[in-house]
mmCIF file of C-alpha atoms in Angstrom:
data_model
loop_
_atom_site.group_PDB
_atom_site.id
_atom_site.type_symbol
_atom_site.label_atom_id
_atom_site.label_comp_id
_atom_site.label_asym_id
_atom_site.label_seq_id
_atom_site.Cartn_x
_atom_site.Cartn_y
_atom_site.Cartn_z
ATOM 1 C CA UNK A 1 26.218 0.560 -21.095
ATOM 2 C CA UNK A 2 23.157 -1.818 -19.650
ATOM 3 C CA UNK A 3 22.164 -4.677 -20.726
ATOM 4 C CA UNK A 4 19.175 -6.771 -19.038
ATOM 5 C CA UNK A 5 20.820 -10.084 -17.377
ATOM 6 C CA UNK A 6 19.010 -13.546 -18.761
ATOM 7 C CA UNK A 7 16.381 -14.567 -16.591
ATOM 8 C CA UNK A 8 17.229 -18.259 -15.115
ATOM 9 C CA UNK A 9 14.543 -20.961 -14.299
ATOM 10 C CA UNK A 10 14.447 -20.282 -10.791
ATOM 11 C CA UNK A 11 14.374 -16.497 -10.918
ATOM 12 C CA UNK A 12 10.619 -16.178 -12.347
ATOM 13 C CA UNK A 13 8.636 -14.913 -10.662
ATOM 14 C CA UNK A 14 4.540 -15.059 -11.390
ATOM 15 C CA UNK A 15 1.991 -12.362 -10.638
ATOM 16 C CA UNK A 16 0.813 -14.300 -8.208
ATOM 17 C CA UNK A 17 4.050 -14.208 -6.385
ATOM 18 C CA UNK A 18 4.464 -10.919 -6.281
ATOM 19 C CA UNK A 19 2.637 -7.276 -7.280
ATOM 20 C CA UNK A 20 5.826 -6.320 -7.893
ATOM 21 C CA UNK A 21 8.500 -7.207 -10.898
ATOM 22 C CA UNK A 22 11.953 -6.695 -10.085
ATOM 23 C CA UNK A 23 15.139 -6.895 -13.492
ATOM 24 C CA UNK A 24 18.324 -7.394 -12.762
ATOM 25 C CA UNK A 25 20.684 -5.187 -14.903
ATOM 26 C CA UNK A 26 24.697 -4.667 -15.774
ATOM 27 C CA UNK A 27 26.297 -1.699 -16.475
ATOM 28 C CA UNK A 28 30.484 -2.118 -17.026
ATOM 29 C CA UNK A 29 32.739 0.259 -15.952
ATOM 30 C CA UNK A 30 35.610 1.797 -17.920
ATOM 31 C CA UNK A 31 37.665 -0.813 -15.783
ATOM 32 C CA UNK A 32 35.539 -3.565 -17.086
ATOM 33 C CA UNK A 33 34.006 -4.348 -14.015
ATOM 34 C CA UNK A 34 30.296 -5.275 -13.780
ATOM 35 C CA UNK A 35 28.117 -3.814 -11.484
ATOM 36 C CA UNK A 36 25.016 -5.645 -11.066
ATOM 37 C CA UNK A 37 22.150 -3.719 -9.515
ATOM 38 C CA UNK A 38 18.490 -3.930 -9.594
ATOM 39 C CA UNK A 39 15.529 -2.398 -10.804
ATOM 40 C CA UNK A 40 12.050 -1.923 -8.927
ATOM 41 C CA UNK A 41 9.686 -1.869 -11.819
ATOM 42 C CA UNK A 42 6.836 -0.845 -9.345
ATOM 43 C CA UNK A 43 5.596 2.205 -11.037
ATOM 44 C CA UNK A 44 5.894 5.649 -9.465
ATOM 45 C CA UNK A 45 1.985 5.982 -9.438
ATOM 46 C CA UNK A 46 2.103 3.134 -6.865
ATOM 47 C CA UNK A 47 4.796 4.350 -4.575
ATOM 48 C CA UNK A 48 4.467 7.941 -4.556
ATOM 49 C CA UNK A 49 2.429 10.699 -2.615
ATOM 50 C CA UNK A 50 0.778 13.157 -4.079
ATOM 51 C CA UNK A 51 -0.075 16.362 -2.747
ATOM 52 C CA UNK A 52 -3.277 18.480 -3.932
ATOM 53 C CA UNK A 53 -4.409 21.592 -2.765
ATOM 54 C CA UNK A 54 -8.439 22.092 -2.631
ATOM 55 C CA UNK A 55 -8.065 19.488 -6.079
ATOM 56 C CA UNK A 56 -5.134 21.186 -7.439
ATOM 57 C CA UNK A 57 -2.291 18.498 -7.450
ATOM 58 C CA UNK A 58 1.344 20.182 -6.353
ATOM 59 C CA UNK A 59 3.988 18.364 -7.795
ATOM 60 C CA UNK A 60 6.861 17.394 -4.472
ATOM 61 C CA UNK A 61 9.888 16.295 -4.476
ATOM 62 C CA UNK A 62 9.585 14.583 -1.180
ATOM 63 C CA UNK A 63 12.649 14.064 1.541
ATOM 64 C CA UNK A 64 13.610 10.686 2.406
ATOM 65 C CA UNK A 65 13.156 10.684 6.277
ATOM 66 C CA UNK A 66 10.786 8.711 9.005
ATOM 67 C CA UNK A 67 7.980 11.412 8.794
ATOM 68 C CA UNK A 68 7.767 10.882 4.804
ATOM 69 C CA UNK A 69 7.288 7.310 5.078
ATOM 70 C CA UNK A 70 4.990 7.156 7.653
ATOM 71 C CA UNK A 71 2.959 9.391 5.471
ATOM 72 C CA UNK A 72 3.456 7.568 2.912
ATOM 73 C CA UNK A 73 2.369 3.972 5.134
ATOM 74 C CA UNK A 74 -0.994 6.196 6.101
ATOM 75 C CA UNK A 75 -1.785 7.577 2.919
ATOM 76 C CA UNK A 76 -1.981 3.569 2.605
ATOM 77 C CA UNK A 77 -5.353 3.768 4.547
ATOM 78 C CA UNK A 78 -7.039 6.513 2.401
ATOM 79 C CA UNK A 79 -6.463 10.639 2.105
ATOM 80 C CA UNK A 80 -4.775 12.505 4.878
ATOM 81 C CA UNK A 81 -7.113 15.533 4.444
ATOM 82 C CA UNK A 82 -6.064 18.927 6.576
ATOM 83 C CA UNK A 83 -7.905 22.105 7.066
ATOM 84 C CA UNK A 84 -5.035 24.627 5.900
ATOM 85 C CA UNK A 85 -4.998 28.240 7.937
ATOM 86 C CA UNK A 86 -2.677 31.374 7.006
ATOM 87 C CA UNK A 87 -0.252 32.445 9.409
ATOM 88 C CA UNK A 88 1.845 35.559 9.202
ATOM 89 C CA UNK A 89 1.996 36.835 4.962
ATOM 90 C CA UNK A 90 4.280 33.476 4.253
ATOM 91 C CA UNK A 91 2.662 30.525 4.869
ATOM 92 C CA UNK A 92 -0.197 27.442 5.599
ATOM 93 C CA UNK A 93 -0.131 25.786 8.901
ATOM 94 C CA UNK A 94 -2.569 22.794 9.733
ATOM 95 C CA UNK A 95 -3.333 19.873 12.114
ATOM 96 C CA UNK A 96 -2.199 16.654 10.822
ATOM 97 C CA UNK A 97 -4.297 14.730 13.868
ATOM 98 C CA UNK A 98 -1.486 12.443 14.712
ATOM 99 C CA UNK A 99 2.115 13.119 15.955
ATOM 100 C CA UNK A 100 4.718 11.672 13.327
ATOM 101 C CA UNK A 101 8.759 11.123 14.086
ATOM 102 C CA UNK A 102 10.473 14.491 14.128
ATOM 103 C CA UNK A 103 14.456 14.938 13.127
ATOM 104 C CA UNK A 104 14.070 19.219 13.921
ATOM 105 C CA UNK A 105 17.092 21.090 12.515
ATOM 106 C CA UNK A 106 17.093 24.557 12.447
ATOM 107 C CA UNK A 107 16.523 25.924 9.311
ATOM 108 C CA UNK A 108 14.932 29.089 7.167
ATOM 109 C CA UNK A 109 12.443 27.215 5.562
ATOM 110 C CA UNK A 110 12.114 29.497 2.222
ATOM 111 C CA UNK A 111 9.088 29.379 -0.171
ATOM 112 C CA UNK A 112 7.741 25.663 -1.388
ATOM 113 C CA UNK A 113 9.103 24.130 1.681
ATOM 114 C CA UNK A 114 6.627 21.831 3.133
ATOM 115 C CA UNK A 115 8.061 20.951 7.071
ATOM 116 C CA UNK A 116 6.574 19.394 10.188
ATOM 117 C CA UNK A 117 5.708 21.540 12.920
ATOM 118 C CA UNK A 118 5.961 20.003 16.220
ATOM 119 C CA UNK A 119 5.512 16.465 15.080
ATOM 120 C CA UNK A 120 2.017 17.033 14.001
ATOM 121 C CA UNK A 121 1.498 20.323 11.872
ATOM 122 C CA UNK A 122 2.324 20.526 7.992
ATOM 123 C CA UNK A 123 3.188 23.468 7.173
ATOM 124 C CA UNK A 124 3.491 24.682 3.142
ATOM 125 C CA UNK A 125 5.673 27.944 2.814
ATOM 126 C CA UNK A 126 4.957 30.780 0.423
ATOM 127 C CA UNK A 127 7.589 33.177 1.822
ATOM 128 C CA UNK A 128 10.372 32.443 4.436
ATOM 129 C CA UNK A 129 10.760 31.436 7.653
ATOM 130 C CA UNK A 130 13.336 30.306 10.901
ATOM 131 C CA UNK A 131 12.446 27.854 12.988
ATOM 132 C CA UNK A 132 13.156 24.310 14.500
ATOM 133 C CA UNK A 133 11.102 21.856 11.937
ATOM 134 C CA UNK A 134 12.024 18.835 10.130
ATOM 135 C CA UNK A 135 12.007 19.013 6.500
ATOM 136 C CA UNK A 136 8.965 16.947 4.639
ATOM 137 C CA UNK A 137 9.973 18.044 0.755
ATOM 138 C CA UNK A 138 10.267 20.511 -1.905
ATOM 139 C CA UNK A 139 6.923 21.941 -3.978
ATOM 140 C CA UNK A 140 8.134 22.239 -7.442
ATOM 141 C CA UNK A 141 6.642 25.580 -8.344
ATOM 142 C CA UNK A 142 7.649 28.687 -8.882
ATOM 143 C CA UNK A 143 7.261 31.577 -6.542
ATOM 144 C CA UNK A 144 4.337 33.586 -8.053
ATOM 145 C CA UNK A 145 2.484 30.437 -8.790
ATOM 146 C CA UNK A 146 3.080 29.566 -4.442
ATOM 147 C CA UNK A 147 1.466 32.938 -3.881
ATOM 148 C CA UNK A 148 -1.189 32.524 -6.015
ATOM 149 C CA UNK A 149 -2.044 29.053 -4.640
ATOM 150 C CA UNK A 150 -1.307 29.874 -0.466
ATOM 151 C CA UNK A 151 -1.389 33.854 -0.189
ATOM 152 C CA UNK A 152 -4.990 33.942 -0.957
ATOM 153 C CA UNK A 153 -7.325 32.649 1.732
ATOM 154 C CA UNK A 154 -7.435 29.130 4.080
ATOM 155 C CA UNK A 155 -7.062 25.786 1.889
ATOM 156 C CA UNK A 156 -7.361 22.003 1.514
ATOM 157 C CA UNK A 157 -4.289 20.244 2.195
ATOM 158 C CA UNK A 158 -4.739 16.695 1.060
ATOM 159 C CA UNK A 159 -1.645 14.041 0.518
ATOM 160 C CA UNK A 160 -3.008 11.117 -1.186
ATOM 161 C CA UNK A 161 -1.493 7.725 -3.359
#
């Protein structure tokens, strides 16, 4: 059961003091213990990156890693636009124009995966390939839709806030 804790006079935050409002909520466990957590009230639109192939928005579940944090920070300065090229019959790849922090590990990337390759290239998969990558996220689309979007020629990938 969640309930909102009453605000005290000292905890009021005005729009001038902060763009993000937070409220404390309490949850009672089965043993009667009260857990307090802070909920960030900032909207997903303000914090999440969006991915586009040409002008089609692609739903993405982003990884929690340094490279994704760096991409988010960069999108605060404007869109990241990448000219992608088909490679093999399973992926599109493009240069990000700078290097990002790598946390590479050997993996088999599958359809829907978004990875960082060599620290400076982004790869989106509609097939599979085994290599050493930093996983950035996963596109939340069915295989058939990914193939339709990615297998018919080069695209422009855009990441924006």
